[in-house]
Amino acid sequence: MGMRKVAVVGAGMTKFMRRAQETGKELSWQAARMALASCEMTLDDIQAVCLGTAPDAFDSIHLKGEYLSDGAGAWGKPYMRSYVGGGTGVFAPIQGWYHVASGLFDAVLVVCEEKMSSFYPHAQGAFLTIFDHTTERPLKPNLLWIFAMEMNRYMQTYGISKEDIAHVAVKNKRNAADHPCALLGNPDITVEDVLNSELLAWPVNRLDVSPVSDGAVALVMVAEHVAKRVTDKPVWIQGVGWSLDTAYWTNRDLAYPRYVEYAARMAYEMAGIKEPRKEINIVEPYDPFDYKECHHLEGLLLADRGQAPQLAIDGVSLRDGDMPVCPSGGLLGVGNPIAAAGLMKVAEIFWQLRGEAGARQVPGQPKRGLAQAWGDLMQVGTVVIMGTNP
Amino acid sequence: MSLLERYPNAPGAWLGELPITSRYTAGLAGERFLRAIKDDGKIMGSRCDRCGITYVPARQFCERCLDELDEWLDVGTKGEVYTFTLLFENLDGTAREEPEVVAFIRLGDGGLVHKLDEIHLDDLDIGMLVEAVFKPETERQGSILDIAYFRPTSP
Amino acid sequence: MTSKIKVFPGTPLREVDFKEGKILYRHDEMNGQYAWDTGIGIGSYLAALKEGVLLGSYCRSCRRTVVPPRTVCEWCFRPMNSYIPLKDTGTVNTFSLCYITWDLKRIKEPEISAVIEIDGASPLHGIMHKLGEVDPEDVHIGMRVQAVWKPADEREGAITDILYFKPIKEG
């Protein structure tokens, strides 16, 4: 395709917190500095900066791209904020990828930040603003409506129970107990705990949902010749994909995320992957709600339609299973500072493929992983495939 | 009727609002910067020796090299008016009889945007030296408004 | 690298840190008041609602009827061909029983939000609204429902001119 090879060589992240004292700028700086330090690079080595952050309303700051620029290391550099809702965290590294793959830059810093605690007392008010102002918002919708309704349609279409899906929340919150940055890790949580947690919007209970959080994550992405200079363990971007469904969410198949399939097929083709279930060792699909992990695994063609919950029930998707899913602990366990949460998934694949994930390390020296996020008004899919081979 | 026409009796606009209320933490550097104003009546900067910049308000890190800034310094309460404007309207669009004077006051390599007072409009000048007038200690809350305004002074 | 690093940056706060004045913070409010132009498609939709009609639009090349109406077909990117008055009945595509309001107040009786596929629109084409006059226990996907309108003289050209959808009694 005439593109250059691109490697991830460094990553950094802050704790994911319910309320951080740091400003968004300071969170961005902490993650950016850590990412640079991890590959012994400095800001002088960086030629461009890509920032990802979700709607301005969540940080209660307008021009968030501009506001976060100093913490992201953008002073005097080509800089742009990209934004595709919840899909942003996996889109920002795609932006970083084409910055380098195109030959325009040799080294790029990718930073994703969210400080949702600024929305006070309730971030729900900000979510109201994602609905159509004229035809939907007068009904006073709650963000939970849209997730609960999608989950209900998914369950009904395939005959899945709440209990089936709760296994995903249990797996991810248990995995998160090994993540030093996690907000909701719990090694002892059970399916009963999830089912008995507070009912918010049937079929969604409290523990089916990831927590709003503050945090930032950063990556350093470089061209091949730089990668060879700075590390002997580069992790290569093998494929990227992204796709959007109709702007009218009530005009869509709610049981199957076709837009994720389109994004995945684009990435698989670029990576030369013919049989994703055999060729992908670790998956970090987007899991703001437990059913979303299942939804996305099916859209990624890693599970048959309606069969994804079985992967958690049978232990296939556990950290030591045949296809570990969300070994990080995911959004359900680590936390959901929106854009940062997506980039955390890419960072997790980076650490896993380098064998540096500590207590979270997936056994068997995985060679290839996939991170995926999803967002806008339930309509965008973003996919990155990474591997130890270029 | 044609799809490119609006129904004649269609409402022109839908009125609404974004109900957004916020709580902002001062942050790591902001906490220290505002406490110095509140407790000591001091304006603090932070210094990056490598890049040769004194940031005011003080920041936690240098935006040019991302180094953490450990060196904090009192930059004094006097600075030059770098530029100013006269506001003849309030925020809600109503007219003011006397203009409000807002200036950018250079402190270190940065500075503060604040109000000027105790000043004759004829004397206003770019480059004039002004000093911070603090609220009484008991009224300070750890806010930039703990500085009531700046007024002309001499070196 | 996570395996080597023991302490990650970040300073978590508790709610009491704010209450007890341990840290400095500031409350603010966005003064965001807007007048959103209704545009052609949605302007017509609202005008029709005032007359007690749910309006869609039809694309001849895609043979698709969508609701709410729009002027351009997003699939073939041609102008839509005509407005189509739809029925005010439909089928529940999905629903939720929500025990929390948009501003996080807990409620005893759930609000029942639903996506309703409107009769006359293409399959899977629905709108979001609420259900009423129904026991939450009885709501199910596939349930047939009908709009309950505000009295004509109280309608203002808004989606809330439909109060809710209620079940159509079968048989």
XYZ file of C-alpha atoms in Angstrom:
716
model
C 0.000 0.000 0.000
C 3.043 2.214 -0.003
C 2.827 2.809 3.725
C 5.789 2.761 6.087
C 5.911 0.376 9.006
C 4.934 1.888 12.338
C 5.825 0.653 15.810
C 4.686 1.471 19.308
C 7.800 1.823 21.454
C 6.582 3.465 24.667
C 3.476 3.781 26.820
C 2.439 5.521 30.001
C -0.714 5.934 32.033
C -2.063 7.488 35.190
C -4.210 5.721 37.718
C -7.865 5.719 36.720
C -9.670 7.575 39.508
C -13.170 8.588 40.470
C -11.911 12.114 41.247
C -8.389 13.226 40.496
C -6.819 16.266 42.058
C -4.755 16.842 38.921
C -6.173 19.048 36.194
C -6.657 17.513 32.773
C -3.441 19.181 31.643
C -1.545 17.624 34.535
C -2.999 14.164 33.896
C -1.994 14.427 30.230
C 1.490 15.484 31.222
C 1.908 12.614 33.677
C 0.981 10.048 31.032
C 2.999 11.734 28.264
C 6.115 12.027 30.404
C 5.879 8.411 31.459
C 5.471 7.234 27.868
C 8.550 9.186 26.755
C 10.588 8.018 29.740
C 9.638 4.401 29.066
C 11.513 4.492 25.732
C 14.163 6.984 26.830
C 12.983 9.597 24.388
C 12.430 13.293 24.996
C 10.006 15.818 23.612
C 12.740 16.961 21.230
C 12.508 13.576 19.500
C 8.780 13.996 18.893
C 7.706 15.609 15.640
C 3.922 15.714 16.001
C 1.283 15.150 18.664
C -2.121 13.464 18.367
C -4.655 14.103 21.097
C -7.832 12.185 21.767
C -10.486 13.325 24.198
C -14.263 12.865 24.327
C -17.000 15.535 24.238
C -16.040 18.882 25.717
C -19.010 18.611 28.060
C -17.436 15.727 29.996
C -14.501 17.816 31.197
C -16.751 20.897 31.226
C -14.098 22.632 29.132
C -14.557 24.074 25.695
C -11.707 23.782 23.195
C -10.436 20.788 25.092
C -7.887 20.040 22.399
C -6.318 23.434 22.822
C -6.660 23.316 26.611
C -4.797 20.006 26.916
C -2.105 20.850 24.382
C 0.645 21.844 26.827
C 0.270 18.698 28.916
C 0.264 16.637 25.727
C 3.611 18.128 24.681
C 2.217 19.926 21.638
C 3.995 23.256 22.001
C 5.398 24.342 18.646
C 4.455 21.093 16.909
C 1.865 19.933 14.390
C -1.024 18.960 16.640
C -4.593 17.855 16.221
C -7.327 16.552 18.432
C -9.359 13.732 16.965
C -12.732 12.815 18.280
C -15.159 9.987 17.528
C -16.923 9.734 20.890
C -16.072 6.606 22.851
C -14.176 5.314 19.825
C -11.631 8.104 20.232
C -9.160 6.168 22.374
C -8.524 3.670 19.593
C -8.864 6.289 16.859
C -6.082 8.538 18.228
C -3.426 5.827 17.654
C -4.873 5.294 14.160
C -4.233 8.992 13.604
C -0.743 8.494 15.020
C -0.280 5.551 12.677
C -1.111 7.447 9.491
C 1.012 10.384 10.597
C 4.016 8.032 10.604
C 2.962 5.516 7.925
C 2.501 8.337 5.435
C 6.117 9.377 5.844
C 5.151 12.777 7.188
C 6.679 12.209 10.638
C 9.135 9.753 12.169
C 8.007 10.015 15.802
C 4.601 10.920 17.184
C 3.227 11.212 20.695
C -0.382 10.060 21.152
C -2.186 11.259 24.283
C -5.740 10.556 25.442
C -7.265 12.260 28.470
C -10.589 12.523 30.285
C -11.501 14.245 33.531
C -15.148 13.406 33.972
C -15.326 14.376 37.642
C -15.379 18.009 36.504
C -18.957 17.366 35.584
C -20.642 17.795 38.912
C -22.769 16.564 40.532
C -23.675 14.112 37.802
C -21.994 13.329 34.465
C -25.387 12.035 33.356
C -26.379 15.618 32.555
C -23.640 15.771 29.965
C -24.788 12.525 28.402
C -28.213 14.083 27.877
C -26.575 16.375 25.371
C -25.590 13.535 23.041
C -29.221 12.937 22.087
C -30.869 14.905 19.278
C -31.803 18.257 20.750
C -35.166 18.544 19.026
C -36.539 15.045 18.538
C -35.123 13.165 21.547
C -33.875 15.435 24.308
C -37.361 16.769 25.195
C -38.125 13.218 26.408
C -35.406 13.683 29.064
C -33.514 10.552 28.066
C -30.932 9.002 30.319
C -27.764 7.579 28.804
C -28.710 4.263 30.387
C -31.803 4.056 28.186
C -29.866 3.555 25.026
C -27.534 0.921 26.492
C -30.332 -0.868 28.313
C -32.408 -0.964 25.154
C -29.545 -2.256 23.049
C -28.748 -4.918 25.665
C -32.409 -5.937 25.807
C -32.593 -6.302 22.023
C -29.361 -8.305 22.011
C -30.594 -10.639 24.747
C -33.987 -11.145 23.111
C -32.571 -11.755 19.626
C -30.290 -14.571 20.768
C -32.024 -15.825 23.896
C -29.271 -14.674 26.235
C -29.861 -14.172 29.976
C -28.591 -11.453 32.294
C -26.707 -14.152 34.150
C -24.871 -15.186 30.968
C -23.716 -11.636 30.445
C -22.778 -11.054 34.091
C -19.886 -13.508 33.624
C -18.182 -10.808 31.561
C -18.369 -8.231 34.376
C -17.008 -10.822 36.810
C -14.105 -11.736 34.519
C -13.089 -8.155 33.873
C -13.383 -6.908 37.446
C -11.345 -9.916 38.601
C -8.701 -9.232 35.940
C -8.555 -5.609 37.047
C -7.551 -6.662 40.558
C -4.074 -7.166 39.054
C -3.931 -3.758 37.395
C -2.069 -1.143 39.459
C -4.167 1.683 37.941
C -7.580 0.059 38.354
C -10.540 1.703 40.030
C -12.857 -1.293 40.442
C -10.689 -4.396 40.591
C -12.237 -7.112 42.747
C -10.749 -10.630 42.878
C -13.721 -12.038 44.761
C -16.683 -10.715 42.812
C -19.313 -13.252 41.743
C -22.120 -13.461 39.212
C -24.566 -13.134 42.099
C -22.931 -9.847 43.136
C -23.559 -8.472 39.657
C -27.139 -9.728 39.469
C -27.925 -8.441 42.975
C -26.388 -5.008 42.494
C -28.689 -2.003 42.273
C -31.074 -2.087 39.309
C -30.557 1.038 37.233
C -32.397 0.502 33.973
C -33.570 -3.021 33.342
C -31.711 -5.054 32.146
C -28.740 -3.007 33.404
C -27.611 -3.271 37.021
C -24.924 -1.187 38.682
C -22.150 -3.756 38.216
C -22.969 -4.218 34.535
C -21.616 -0.675 34.008
C -18.127 0.797 34.005
C -17.471 3.775 36.288
C -17.009 7.356 35.077
C -13.372 8.194 35.794
C -10.451 10.578 35.454
C -7.224 9.524 33.789
C -4.823 9.761 30.883
C -2.796 7.372 28.719
C -0.021 8.064 26.212
C 1.869 6.148 23.520
C 4.979 6.840 21.480
C 4.644 5.711 17.845
C 7.623 5.754 15.506
C 8.894 4.744 12.065
C 10.925 1.562 11.615
C 14.363 3.161 11.621
C 13.593 4.993 14.878
C 12.113 1.886 16.439
C 15.294 -0.095 15.754
C 17.320 2.611 17.459
C 15.275 2.940 20.634
C 14.128 -0.576 21.456
C 14.706 -4.240 20.758
C 11.052 -4.982 21.472
C 8.967 -2.811 19.162
C 5.292 -3.674 18.840
C 4.132 -3.166 15.280
C 0.857 -1.798 14.054
C -0.290 -4.468 11.613
C -3.711 -3.181 10.709
C -6.171 -0.401 11.449
C -9.830 0.071 10.599
C -12.716 2.326 11.378
C -16.300 2.666 10.220
C -19.512 4.484 10.992
C -23.164 3.441 10.938
C -26.218 5.632 10.341
C -26.573 8.814 12.356
C -30.070 7.703 13.379
C -29.574 5.106 16.080
C -33.230 4.134 16.068
C -32.894 3.183 12.377
C -30.326 0.490 13.049
C -29.995 -3.192 13.908
C -29.389 -2.954 17.655
C -28.518 -6.627 18.070
C -25.437 -6.618 15.860
C -22.758 -3.913 15.417
C -22.179 -4.103 11.693
C -19.999 -0.983 11.828
C -17.550 -2.900 14.058
C -17.476 -5.714 11.513
C -16.644 -3.242 8.737
C -13.847 -1.721 10.804
C -12.526 -5.184 11.693
C -12.572 -6.409 8.100
C -10.581 -3.346 7.059
C -7.987 -4.036 9.759
C -7.854 -7.797 9.074
C -7.251 -7.184 5.403
C -4.428 -4.771 6.125
C -2.892 -7.240 8.573
C -3.311 -10.156 6.164
C -5.496 -12.012 8.641
C -7.743 -14.646 7.104
C -8.919 -16.503 10.188
C -9.091 -14.008 13.032
C -10.088 -16.567 15.665
C -6.896 -18.518 15.041
C -4.588 -15.625 14.349
C -5.392 -13.245 17.192
C -3.998 -14.168 20.595
C -5.387 -11.418 22.854
C -8.384 -9.148 22.491
C -9.239 -5.880 24.207
C -12.736 -5.067 22.948
C -14.545 -2.029 24.294
C -16.523 -2.919 27.416
C -18.275 0.116 28.927
C -21.102 -2.314 29.714
C -20.627 -6.065 30.020
C -22.910 -6.914 27.087
C -20.860 -4.546 24.899
C -17.844 -6.852 25.142
C -20.017 -9.641 23.718
C -21.528 -7.404 21.070
C -18.076 -6.326 19.955
C -16.519 -9.805 19.962
C -19.269 -10.810 17.554
C -18.768 -7.712 15.391
C -15.036 -8.502 15.352
C -15.952 -11.983 14.022
C -14.228 -13.534 17.057
C -17.461 -15.172 18.203
C -20.574 -16.388 16.406
C -23.594 -14.147 16.732
C -25.186 -14.587 20.123
C -22.389 -16.900 21.286
C -19.950 -14.435 22.859
C -21.245 -14.741 26.455
C -20.367 -18.424 26.284
C -16.672 -17.532 25.941
C -16.688 -16.038 29.442
C -18.874 -18.825 30.856
C -16.590 -21.528 29.430
C -13.421 -19.738 30.499
C -12.155 -19.304 26.916
C -11.810 -15.546 27.444
C -10.148 -15.762 30.865
C -6.556 -14.588 31.119
C -5.305 -18.186 30.877
C -7.971 -19.236 28.368
C -7.545 -19.894 24.651
C -8.456 -16.327 23.708
C -7.942 -13.924 26.621
C -10.390 -11.009 26.420
C -9.759 -7.816 28.388
C -6.806 -9.186 30.380
C -6.315 -5.584 31.551
C -9.619 -5.646 33.402
C -11.227 -3.473 30.759
C -13.375 -0.459 31.348
C -15.545 -2.446 33.727
C -12.603 -3.008 36.044
C -9.883 -0.466 35.332
C -12.304 2.407 34.748
C -13.790 4.426 31.942
C -12.209 7.844 31.401
C -13.601 7.670 27.900
C -10.805 8.405 25.433
C -8.116 7.340 27.900
C -9.919 4.036 28.418
C -9.699 3.223 24.720
C -6.009 4.021 24.571
C -5.456 1.984 27.744
C -6.545 -1.034 25.684
C -3.914 -0.324 23.054
C -1.307 0.165 25.806
C -2.364 -3.154 27.334
C -1.770 -4.995 24.060
C 1.623 -3.247 23.874
C 2.596 -4.398 27.365
C 1.203 -7.912 26.856
C 3.080 -8.450 23.590
C 6.315 -7.270 25.219
C 5.774 -9.578 28.163
C 5.688 -6.627 30.532
C 2.167 -6.877 31.892
C 3.280 -8.145 35.282
C 0.575 -9.974 37.216
C -1.730 -9.508 34.230
C 0.596 -11.227 31.795
C -1.176 -13.641 29.499
C 0.748 -16.936 29.316
C 2.258 -18.362 26.136
C 4.100 -15.351 24.702
C 1.270 -13.882 22.634
C 2.275 -12.671 19.180
C -0.696 -10.626 18.128
C -3.441 -8.613 19.798
C -6.413 -6.508 18.862
C -7.843 -3.420 20.576
C -11.222 -2.009 19.658
C -13.360 0.906 20.786
C -16.797 2.106 19.908
C -18.676 5.308 20.315
C -20.403 8.351 18.971
C -24.115 7.627 19.353
C -23.543 3.852 19.284
C -22.312 3.873 15.746
C -18.534 4.031 15.273
C -16.102 1.134 15.424
C -12.333 1.655 15.673
C -9.857 -1.242 15.517
C -6.083 -1.556 15.884
C -4.196 -4.836 15.395
C -0.690 -5.069 16.814
C 1.954 -7.743 16.661
C 5.510 -8.656 17.502
C 6.243 -8.993 13.765
C 6.090 -6.002 11.418
C -45.129 19.465 -1.307
C -41.482 19.504 -2.241
C -39.016 18.011 0.163
C -36.869 21.081 -0.115
C -39.496 23.248 1.486
C -40.311 23.517 5.121
C -43.939 23.101 6.147
C -45.317 26.648 6.207
C -46.334 26.307 9.852
C -43.140 24.567 10.984
C -41.518 26.117 14.051
C -38.387 28.036 13.111
C -36.267 27.050 16.052
C -36.314 24.638 18.930
C -35.246 26.297 22.158
C -33.178 24.467 24.721
C -30.188 24.553 26.963
C -27.212 22.436 27.942
C -27.631 21.855 31.657
C -23.975 21.640 32.565
C -22.672 22.366 36.044
C -19.053 21.845 36.885
C -16.622 21.413 39.733
C -13.031 22.060 38.804
C -10.151 21.079 41.068
C -7.326 23.600 41.173
C -4.890 20.809 40.343
C -1.426 20.091 41.688
C 0.146 23.397 40.669
C -3.074 25.384 41.006
C -3.489 24.232 44.608
C -0.067 25.534 45.542
C -0.411 28.719 43.475
C -3.778 29.690 44.945
C -2.769 28.796 48.517
C 0.192 31.167 48.201
C -2.207 33.950 47.229
C -4.642 33.061 49.981
C -2.243 32.422 52.841
C 0.746 34.614 52.008
C -0.463 37.237 49.541
C 2.208 36.025 47.145
C 2.131 35.375 43.414
C 4.227 32.352 42.575
C 5.925 31.311 39.388
C 7.761 28.142 38.490
C 11.047 28.096 36.634
C 12.461 25.835 33.942
C 16.186 26.505 33.828
C 16.717 24.275 30.816
C 14.266 26.283 28.681
C 14.843 29.583 30.483
C 11.174 30.247 31.218
C 9.444 31.461 34.377
C 5.829 30.336 34.200
C 3.220 32.544 35.885
C 0.837 31.245 37.141
C 3.172 28.525 38.321
C 2.779 25.218 36.552
C 3.690 21.678 37.473
C 5.638 21.066 34.275
C 7.436 22.864 31.457
C 5.398 22.741 28.278
C 8.523 22.834 26.124
C 10.448 19.882 27.596
C 7.823 18.287 29.903
C 10.249 18.384 32.864
C 8.684 18.631 36.292
C 9.211 22.123 37.716
C 10.577 21.905 41.244
C 11.859 25.454 41.405
C 9.078 27.735 42.610
C 9.695 31.435 43.142
C 7.873 34.492 44.402
C 7.586 36.773 41.366
C 6.373 39.742 43.418
C 3.078 41.531 43.107
C 4.109 44.192 40.602
C 4.035 43.867 36.853
C 3.730 45.821 33.631
C 0.513 46.282 31.711
C 1.214 44.301 28.538
C -2.100 45.257 26.972
C -5.563 46.339 28.140
C -9.141 46.902 27.038
C -12.068 49.030 28.218
C -15.359 47.174 28.565
C -18.455 49.260 27.946
C -20.835 46.327 28.184
C -21.545 43.849 30.939
C -21.438 40.112 30.265
C -25.218 40.086 29.726
C -24.984 42.782 27.067
C -26.281 45.686 29.172
C -24.424 48.980 28.894
C -22.061 50.326 31.573
C -21.794 53.988 32.415
C -18.160 53.693 33.440
C -16.033 51.215 31.531
C -14.397 48.319 33.320
C -10.670 48.118 32.700
C -9.237 44.671 32.053
C -5.532 44.197 31.520
C -3.001 41.479 30.849
C -0.290 42.066 33.417
C 3.126 40.630 32.657
C 4.665 38.657 35.543
C 7.721 36.527 34.866
C 7.348 35.135 31.341
C 3.614 34.804 31.776
C 1.166 36.940 33.665
C -2.421 37.362 34.757
C -5.527 38.776 33.148
C -7.200 40.893 35.808
C -9.097 44.079 36.522
C -7.467 47.472 36.982
C -8.882 49.969 39.479
C -7.913 53.146 41.362
C -6.904 54.520 38.011
C -7.795 57.495 35.808
C -8.616 56.350 32.309
C -6.404 59.120 30.903
C -3.415 57.636 32.699
C -3.891 54.138 31.246
C -0.917 53.110 29.232
C 0.710 49.975 27.942
C 3.905 49.492 29.896
C 2.622 51.138 33.088
C 3.571 49.449 36.328
C 0.701 48.041 38.428
C 0.508 46.103 41.677
C -1.904 43.518 43.042
C -4.359 44.633 45.720
C -5.352 41.631 47.807
C -8.633 41.186 49.606
C -8.351 41.124 53.401
C -6.980 37.784 54.537
C -10.229 36.742 56.181
C -12.135 37.113 52.904
C -9.748 35.128 50.740
C -10.977 31.781 49.477
C -8.139 30.399 47.437
C -9.370 31.955 44.217
C -7.851 34.273 41.634
C -10.431 36.766 42.926
C -8.478 36.895 46.218
C -6.634 39.533 44.230
C -9.294 42.253 44.176
C -7.649 44.150 41.316
C -4.388 45.747 40.215
C -3.658 49.460 40.614
C -0.929 51.821 39.412
C 2.253 51.887 41.432
C 5.819 53.044 41.188
C 8.956 50.872 41.104
C 6.835 -1.711 31.720
C 3.854 -1.925 34.027
C 5.665 -4.841 35.582
C 8.580 -2.583 36.562
C 6.646 0.410 37.791
C 5.188 0.229 41.240
C 3.736 3.690 41.618
C 1.629 5.208 38.878
C 0.901 8.925 38.864
C -2.460 10.317 39.934
C -3.895 11.724 43.136
C -7.302 10.205 43.923
C -9.594 12.339 46.070
C -12.542 11.422 48.225
C -15.765 13.408 48.317
C -14.962 14.460 51.910
C -11.739 16.109 50.711
C -13.982 18.640 48.999
C -16.457 18.906 51.879
C -13.740 19.411 54.478
C -11.921 21.995 52.389
C -8.751 19.922 52.066
C -8.384 20.925 48.455
C -9.269 23.993 46.431
C -11.932 23.777 43.773
C -14.417 25.937 41.992
C -18.047 25.498 40.947
C -19.180 26.867 37.653
C -22.128 26.728 35.351
C -22.215 26.911 31.598
C -24.691 29.488 30.395
C -25.627 27.443 27.379
C -28.946 28.625 25.962
C -29.644 27.744 22.374
C -32.116 28.178 19.546
C -31.561 25.245 17.229
C -32.989 25.838 13.772
C -35.388 23.005 13.069
C -34.324 22.809 9.431
C -36.460 21.461 6.634
C -36.968 17.808 7.531
C -37.331 18.177 11.289
C -39.299 21.438 10.917
C -41.819 19.503 8.867
C -41.773 16.634 11.380
C -42.647 19.023 14.215
C -45.362 20.767 12.179
C -46.926 17.383 11.429
C -46.752 16.339 15.088
C -48.801 19.423 15.911
C -51.423 18.117 13.517
C -51.326 14.679 15.109
C -49.352 13.023 12.327
C -46.053 11.136 12.409
C -44.164 12.107 9.274
C -41.515 10.094 7.441
C -39.755 10.571 4.138
C -39.251 8.191 1.225
C -36.260 7.513 -1.000
C -37.327 6.029 -4.326
C -33.918 4.659 -5.278
C -33.380 2.848 -1.949
C -37.109 2.136 -1.519
C -36.739 3.148 2.044
C -39.089 5.097 4.302
C -37.352 6.709 7.229
C -38.546 8.477 10.355
C -37.888 11.216 11.406
C -37.947 12.616 7.859
C -34.772 13.937 6.316
C -34.148 15.641 3.017
C -31.142 13.596 1.913
C -30.881 9.818 1.850
C -27.711 8.870 3.705
C -27.362 5.605 1.770
C -27.519 6.816 -1.866
C -26.868 10.464 -1.023
C -29.666 11.666 -3.295
C -32.480 13.969 -2.205
C -35.368 12.086 -0.645
C -38.406 12.013 -2.941
C -41.407 12.726 -0.747
C -42.833 13.071 2.705
C -44.945 10.134 3.812
C -47.507 10.435 6.608
C -47.099 7.306 8.738
C -49.474 5.605 11.131
C -49.218 6.420 14.814
C -48.967 2.734 15.628
C -45.954 0.492 15.756
C -44.061 -2.382 17.292
C -41.684 -2.284 20.265
C -38.196 -3.035 18.901
C -36.641 -2.837 22.339
C -37.277 -1.186 25.697
C -35.828 -0.520 29.115
C -37.319 -0.046 32.578
C -35.349 2.877 33.916
C -35.283 3.571 37.649
C -33.111 6.650 37.351
C -33.988 9.990 35.774
C -31.642 11.819 33.456
C -30.288 13.807 36.424
C -29.735 10.711 38.555
C -32.811 10.876 40.753
C -34.049 7.477 41.847
C -37.685 6.726 40.996
C -39.971 3.956 42.258
C -42.057 3.467 39.140
C -39.763 3.014 36.178
C -39.823 5.209 33.119
C -40.265 2.847 30.189
C -38.162 4.002 27.268
C -38.548 2.200 23.982
C -37.562 2.142 20.362
C -40.792 1.817 18.408
C -40.756 0.703 14.784
C -43.429 2.873 13.213
C -46.009 1.267 10.904
C -45.392 2.416 7.360
C -41.666 3.013 7.847
C -39.125 0.475 6.584
C -38.247 -2.447 8.879
C -36.046 -1.503 11.875
C -36.866 2.181 11.358
C -38.157 3.525 14.607
C -38.117 6.418 16.988
C -37.286 6.633 20.652
C -40.222 7.349 22.958
C -41.786 6.232 26.193
C -44.459 3.653 26.964
C -47.417 4.261 29.284
C -50.710 2.726 30.466
C -48.906 -0.566 30.851
C -47.644 -2.699 33.697
C -43.833 -2.818 33.408
C -44.074 -6.585 33.839
C -46.151 -6.886 30.682
C -43.897 -4.954 28.327
C -42.225 -7.120 25.737
C -40.311 -6.824 22.502
C -42.741 -7.195 19.610
C -45.605 -5.595 21.560
C -47.986 -3.573 19.376
C -48.438 0.016 20.554
C -50.232 3.201 19.612
C -49.421 6.849 20.260
C -51.367 8.725 22.945
C -51.510 12.343 21.832
C -51.950 15.524 23.783
C -55.282 17.250 23.055
C -55.000 19.137 19.742
C -55.168 22.580 21.356
C -52.239 21.771 23.666
C -49.856 20.532 20.990
C -46.918 22.765 20.248
C -45.053 20.994 17.462
C -42.779 18.850 19.601
C -41.979 15.182 20.099
C -43.711 15.550 23.475
C -47.016 16.161 21.619
C -47.089 12.385 21.864
C -47.346 11.732 25.597
C -46.331 8.089 25.249
C -47.259 4.931 23.371
C -49.707 2.478 24.927
C -50.369 -1.168 24.140
C -52.997 -1.949 21.488
C -55.424 -4.355 23.042
C -55.295 -7.481 20.995
C -58.341 -9.467 19.974
